[in-house]
Amino acid sequence: MRILPAPPGTGIVFRRTDLDGFEIEAISRNVARVSYATSLMKKGVLISTTEHLLSAFIGVGIDNAIIELDNLELPILDGSAQPFVEMMQKAGIRRQRRPRKYLKIRREMELREGDKFIAVYPADTYAVSYAINFPHPLIGKERFEVTLSNGSYLRNIAAARTFGSREDEQAMRNMGLIRGASRENCIVLTRDGIENGPLRFEDEFVRHKVLDLVGDLALLGKQILGNVVADRAGHAMHTALVSRILRDKSLWEEVTVSAEEFDRPAVTASLAAVGSSL
Ligand SMILES: [Zn+2]
């Protein structure tokens, strides 16, 4: 995988170098099947496990980039967004002097499915509140709230790794995913603990759910200004929220903000150089 700089207006675009450079835009319209991971598909061409890299782009503040990939699955690496963040920081970030367009939520939207819940409410910043209730002695009920500004994504979210049991792993392998996965690229749960400790955060599990949510919401194609609340949701509900938001234009408006009122750069950005291969 390589990440290339791209001009303003490009957005985030995947390019399959093994398929004559076929391009798939990272937008809601191209969302394919969603289960353990989020996948994009266009004209039968698949890109799998997009959420951690897209999350890193939002966290670092990159709006425009081309991701070259010689395979259908993104590298899972350590199961977090941290290696992608470091790759982008090493390449450098170039501001593009074009105002960033935000998708500002004007009206609330709530989705429920059994005991799962996800919603978005009007706000002037991007905030996420996530709750999980996972039947495992180390997890149980966890809840994490964060406003994604002033480096809080980089400090609190980027390093949180994905988790699963050996049974999940086998199921994913059967679907042709996580080739090469091992204890190096996720927290492996055992019946009463974890195989490969220590945890990076005491509540690493719920922080990773925030990471996934941010990555899936990136499929809006714009940074969001809103308060997102999720309870036991997953990729399917995250991406359902995205398509519901985009479908109902009375829920939001496109705005630009000045750097002064926002205390961070409000222009688009790309990489200053090619991100080193992984
Ligand atoms: Zn994940």
Short mmCIF file of C-alpha atoms and ligand atoms in Angstrom, two decimals:
data_model
loop_
_atom_site.label_atom_id
_atom_site.label_comp_id
_atom_site.label_asym_id
_atom_site.label_seq_id
_atom_site.Cartn_x
_atom_site.Cartn_y
_atom_site.Cartn_z
CA MET A 1 0.00 0.00 0.00
CA ARG A 2 1.13 3.54 -0.80
CA ILE A 3 -0.59 6.84 -0.12
CA LEU A 4 -0.13 9.54 -2.74
CA PRO A 5 -0.79 13.28 -2.36
CA ALA A 6 -3.84 14.52 -4.30
CA PRO A 7 -5.17 17.95 -5.31
CA PRO A 8 -8.13 19.67 -3.61
CA GLY A 9 -11.47 18.17 -4.58
CA THR A 10 -10.12 14.63 -5.02
CA GLY A 11 -11.39 13.23 -1.75
CA ILE A 12 -10.12 9.82 -0.68
CA VAL A 13 -9.79 7.41 -3.59
CA PHE A 14 -8.56 3.81 -3.61
CA ARG A 15 -6.65 2.59 -6.66
CA ARG A 16 -6.15 -1.12 -7.37
CA THR A 17 -2.72 -1.28 -9.01
CA ASP A 18 -3.25 -5.00 -9.68
CA LEU A 19 -6.37 -4.16 -11.77
CA ASP A 20 -5.07 -1.54 -14.21
CA GLY A 21 -5.43 1.24 -11.65
CA PHE A 22 -9.19 0.79 -11.20
CA GLU A 23 -10.41 3.50 -8.80
CA ILE A 24 -13.02 3.31 -6.06
CA GLU A 25 -13.99 6.48 -4.20
CA ALA A 26 -14.34 6.20 -0.42
CA ILE A 27 -17.97 7.33 -0.36
CA SER A 28 -21.23 5.88 0.88
CA ARG A 29 -22.49 4.97 -2.60
CA ASN A 30 -19.70 2.39 -2.95
CA VAL A 31 -20.32 0.61 0.37
CA ALA A 32 -20.60 -3.12 -0.25
CA ARG A 33 -21.18 -5.83 2.28
CA VAL A 34 -20.51 -4.99 5.88
CA SER A 35 -19.97 -7.52 8.65
CA TYR A 36 -16.68 -7.83 10.51
CA ALA A 37 -15.27 -5.00 8.44
CA THR A 38 -16.46 -2.35 6.00
CA SER A 39 -15.93 -3.05 2.32
CA LEU A 40 -16.31 -0.92 -0.77
CA MET A 41 -17.31 -2.24 -4.16
CA LYS A 42 -17.63 -0.69 -7.58
CA LYS A 43 -18.36 -2.63 -10.77
CA GLY A 44 -17.54 -5.87 -8.98
CA VAL A 45 -14.15 -4.68 -7.71
CA LEU A 46 -13.78 -4.95 -3.95
CA ILE A 47 -11.72 -3.11 -1.33
CA SER A 48 -12.00 -4.65 2.10
CA THR A 49 -11.39 -3.34 5.62
CA THR A 50 -11.35 0.38 4.88
CA GLU A 51 -12.34 1.68 8.30
CA HIS A 52 -9.00 1.99 10.12
CA LEU A 53 -7.25 3.88 7.34
CA LEU A 54 -10.25 6.18 6.73
CA SER A 55 -10.38 6.83 10.47
CA ALA A 56 -6.71 7.83 10.43
CA PHE A 57 -7.36 10.31 7.60
CA ILE A 58 -10.07 12.02 9.66
CA GLY A 59 -7.89 11.98 12.78
CA VAL A 60 -4.89 13.51 11.03
CA GLY A 61 -7.04 15.91 8.96
CA ILE A 62 -6.26 14.64 5.46
CA ASP A 63 -9.04 15.36 2.92
CA ASN A 64 -7.43 14.39 -0.37
CA ALA A 65 -5.34 11.31 -1.11
CA ILE A 66 -4.98 8.37 -3.48
CA ILE A 67 -4.38 5.00 -1.86
CA GLU A 68 -2.63 2.52 -4.12
CA LEU A 69 -3.29 -1.07 -3.23
CA ASP A 70 -2.17 -4.28 -4.99
CA ASN A 71 -4.72 -6.44 -3.19
CA LEU A 72 -8.36 -6.37 -2.16
CA GLU A 73 -7.67 -6.05 1.56
CA LEU A 74 -5.97 -3.18 3.36
CA PRO A 75 -3.08 -4.20 5.59
CA ILE A 76 -4.39 -4.78 9.11
CA LEU A 77 -0.97 -4.06 10.71
CA ASP A 78 -1.38 -3.88 14.50
CA GLY A 79 -5.19 -3.67 14.28
CA SER A 80 -5.31 0.05 15.13
CA ALA A 81 -4.96 3.29 13.14
CA GLN A 82 -1.60 4.16 14.70
CA PRO A 83 0.69 2.80 11.92
CA PHE A 84 -1.34 4.73 9.31
CA VAL A 85 -1.14 7.92 11.40
CA GLU A 86 2.63 7.55 11.68
CA MET A 87 2.92 6.90 7.95
CA MET A 88 1.02 10.15 7.22
CA GLN A 89 2.98 12.19 9.75
CA LYS A 90 6.25 10.90 8.31
CA ALA A 91 5.19 11.87 4.78
CA GLY A 92 4.13 15.31 6.08
CA ILE A 93 0.88 17.21 5.73
CA ARG A 94 0.36 19.95 3.15
CA ARG A 95 -2.38 22.54 3.65
CA GLN A 96 -4.14 23.37 0.42
CA ARG A 97 -5.54 26.89 0.91
CA ARG A 98 -9.02 25.73 0.00
CA PRO A 99 -11.71 26.05 2.67
CA ARG A 100 -12.79 22.66 3.97
CA LYS A 101 -16.49 21.97 3.55
CA TYR A 102 -18.04 20.40 6.62
CA LEU A 103 -21.30 18.53 6.81
CA LYS A 104 -23.04 20.30 9.69
CA ILE A 105 -25.91 18.42 11.30
CA ARG A 106 -29.04 20.58 11.65
CA ARG A 107 -31.60 18.04 12.85
CA GLU A 108 -31.33 14.86 14.87
CA MET A 109 -31.58 11.41 13.34
CA GLU A 110 -31.91 8.24 15.41
CA LEU A 111 -31.75 4.61 14.29
CA ARG A 112 -32.67 1.65 16.46
CA GLU A 113 -32.36 -2.07 15.80
CA GLY A 114 -33.24 -4.30 18.75
CA ASP A 115 -30.96 -3.12 21.57
CA LYS A 116 -28.60 -1.38 19.14
CA PHE A 117 -28.76 2.37 18.75
CA ILE A 118 -27.04 5.08 16.77
CA ALA A 119 -27.90 8.74 16.40
CA VAL A 120 -26.54 12.09 15.40
CA TYR A 121 -27.44 15.47 16.96
CA PRO A 122 -26.61 19.05 16.02
CA ALA A 123 -23.29 20.36 17.39
CA ASP A 124 -20.56 22.83 16.45
CA THR A 125 -17.78 20.25 16.75
CA TYR A 126 -17.37 16.54 16.00
CA ALA A 127 -18.05 14.57 19.15
CA VAL A 128 -18.59 10.85 19.64
CA SER A 129 -20.04 8.94 22.55
CA TYR A 130 -19.93 5.15 22.34
CA ALA A 131 -21.22 2.47 24.72
CA ILE A 132 -20.69 -1.28 24.49
CA ASN A 133 -21.87 -4.16 26.60
CA PHE A 134 -19.80 -7.17 25.67
CA PRO A 135 -20.18 -10.45 27.56
CA HIS A 136 -16.56 -10.90 28.62
CA PRO A 137 -15.04 -10.53 32.11
CA LEU A 138 -12.53 -7.94 30.89
CA ILE A 139 -15.03 -5.83 28.97
CA GLY A 140 -18.66 -5.73 30.12
CA LYS A 141 -20.08 -2.20 30.00
CA GLU A 142 -17.69 0.43 28.68
CA ARG A 143 -18.44 3.93 27.53
CA PHE A 144 -16.17 6.52 25.96
CA GLU A 145 -16.82 10.13 25.01
CA VAL A 146 -14.49 12.29 22.98
CA THR A 147 -14.48 15.54 21.06
CA LEU A 148 -12.30 15.02 18.02
CA SER A 149 -10.26 18.21 18.13
CA ASN A 150 -6.91 19.43 19.41
CA GLY A 151 -5.20 16.12 18.87
CA SER A 152 -7.59 14.12 21.03
CA TYR A 153 -8.04 11.50 18.28
CA LEU A 154 -4.28 10.99 18.14
CA ARG A 155 -3.97 10.75 21.93
CA ASN A 156 -7.07 8.73 22.78
CA ILE A 157 -8.27 6.76 19.78
CA ALA A 158 -5.62 6.04 17.13
CA ALA A 159 -3.75 3.34 19.07
CA ALA A 160 -6.79 1.32 20.18
CA ARG A 161 -6.65 -2.12 18.57
CA THR A 162 -9.39 -4.31 17.22
CA PHE A 163 -10.33 -7.36 19.23
CA GLY A 164 -11.82 -10.75 18.68
CA SER A 165 -11.89 -14.36 19.75
CA ARG A 166 -10.24 -17.31 18.05
CA GLU A 167 -13.70 -18.23 16.70
CA ASP A 168 -14.09 -14.77 15.10
CA GLU A 169 -10.68 -15.20 13.54
CA GLN A 170 -11.63 -18.53 12.00
CA ALA A 171 -14.88 -17.07 10.64
CA MET A 172 -12.96 -14.18 9.06
CA ARG A 173 -10.41 -16.52 7.53
CA ASN A 174 -13.27 -18.52 6.04
CA MET A 175 -14.46 -15.31 4.36
CA GLY A 176 -11.00 -14.83 2.88
CA LEU A 177 -10.14 -11.95 5.22
CA ILE A 178 -7.20 -11.30 7.57
CA ARG A 179 -4.72 -13.34 5.65
CA GLY A 180 -1.66 -13.32 7.82
CA ALA A 181 -3.52 -12.19 10.92
CA SER A 182 -2.05 -13.24 14.20
CA ARG A 183 -1.60 -12.08 17.74
CA GLU A 184 0.31 -9.10 16.35
CA ASN A 185 -2.77 -7.57 14.73
CA CYS A 186 -5.57 -7.80 17.22
CA ILE A 187 -6.32 -8.31 20.90
CA VAL A 188 -7.16 -12.00 21.16
CA LEU A 189 -9.81 -12.71 23.79
CA THR A 190 -9.77 -15.92 25.76
CA ARG A 191 -12.63 -17.11 27.97
CA ASP A 192 -11.58 -15.00 30.95
CA GLY A 193 -8.80 -12.73 29.74
CA ILE A 194 -6.62 -11.91 26.76
CA GLU A 195 -3.89 -13.93 25.08
CA ASN A 196 -1.61 -11.05 24.22
CA GLY A 197 -1.62 -8.35 26.90
CA PRO A 198 -1.15 -5.79 28.14
CA LEU A 199 -3.93 -3.54 26.88
CA ARG A 200 -2.89 -0.12 25.58
CA PHE A 201 -5.79 1.51 27.45
CA GLU A 202 -7.91 -0.01 30.21
CA ASP A 203 -10.96 0.61 28.00
CA GLU A 204 -9.21 -0.12 24.69
CA PHE A 205 -12.24 -2.07 23.38
CA VAL A 206 -14.71 0.81 23.39
CA ARG A 207 -12.05 3.21 22.13
CA HIS A 208 -11.60 0.94 19.13
CA LYS A 209 -15.35 1.13 18.48
CA VAL A 210 -14.96 4.93 18.32
CA LEU A 211 -12.07 4.43 15.87
CA ASP A 212 -14.28 2.21 13.67
CA LEU A 213 -17.20 4.67 13.84
CA VAL A 214 -15.02 7.59 12.79
CA GLY A 215 -13.71 5.50 9.88
CA ASP A 216 -17.18 4.50 8.74
CA LEU A 217 -18.53 8.05 9.06
CA ALA A 218 -15.68 9.18 6.80
CA LEU A 219 -17.79 7.65 4.01
CA LEU A 220 -19.91 10.81 4.24
CA GLY A 221 -17.09 12.24 2.13
CA LYS A 222 -16.78 15.23 4.44
CA GLN A 223 -15.87 15.88 8.02
CA ILE A 224 -19.00 16.04 10.12
CA LEU A 225 -19.98 18.67 12.68
CA GLY A 226 -22.33 16.82 14.96
CA ASN A 227 -22.63 14.77 18.11
CA VAL A 228 -22.75 11.06 17.30
CA VAL A 229 -24.07 8.69 19.96
CA ALA A 230 -23.81 4.92 19.55
CA ASP A 231 -24.77 2.02 21.78
CA ARG A 232 -23.73 -1.52 20.79
CA ALA A 233 -23.73 -0.51 17.12
CA GLY A 234 -21.40 -1.95 14.50
CA HIS A 235 -20.25 -1.39 10.93
CA ALA A 236 -23.71 -2.13 9.48
CA MET A 237 -25.40 0.51 11.64
CA HIS A 238 -22.58 3.02 11.19
CA THR A 239 -22.88 2.82 7.41
CA ALA A 240 -26.70 2.82 7.59
CA LEU A 241 -26.50 6.13 9.48
CA VAL A 242 -24.22 7.51 6.78
CA SER A 243 -26.60 6.64 3.95
CA ARG A 244 -29.62 7.95 5.90
CA ILE A 245 -27.87 11.27 6.52
CA LEU A 246 -26.89 11.65 2.88
CA ARG A 247 -30.37 10.74 1.67
CA ASP A 248 -32.13 13.42 3.76
CA LYS A 249 -30.72 16.82 2.87
CA SER A 250 -32.95 18.53 5.45
CA LEU A 251 -30.75 16.99 8.18
CA TRP A 252 -27.62 18.94 7.35
CA GLU A 253 -25.97 21.72 5.43
CA GLU A 254 -22.54 22.26 3.99
CA VAL A 255 -20.57 24.95 5.83
CA THR A 256 -17.10 26.38 5.95
CA VAL A 257 -15.63 27.64 9.21
CA SER A 258 -12.91 30.14 9.92
CA ALA A 259 -9.76 28.91 11.63
CA GLU A 260 -10.25 31.47 14.43
CA GLU A 261 -13.70 30.28 15.44
CA PHE A 262 -12.57 26.66 15.19
CA ASP A 263 -9.06 26.84 16.71
CA ARG A 264 -7.65 24.48 14.09
CA PRO A 265 -6.93 24.67 10.37
CA ALA A 266 -10.15 24.87 8.35
CA VAL A 267 -8.58 24.32 4.93
CA THR A 268 -8.26 21.00 3.15
CA ALA A 269 -5.02 19.04 3.35
CA SER A 270 -3.17 16.26 1.63
CA LEU A 271 0.20 14.61 2.09
CA ALA A 272 3.38 16.52 1.33
CA ALA A 273 5.03 13.41 -0.12
CA VAL A 274 4.25 9.80 -0.94
CA GLY A 275 3.52 7.77 2.19
CA SER A 276 6.05 4.99 2.51
CA SER A 277 4.96 1.55 1.37
CA LEU A 278 3.64 -0.98 3.80
ZN ZN B 1 -11.90 -1.97 13.65
#
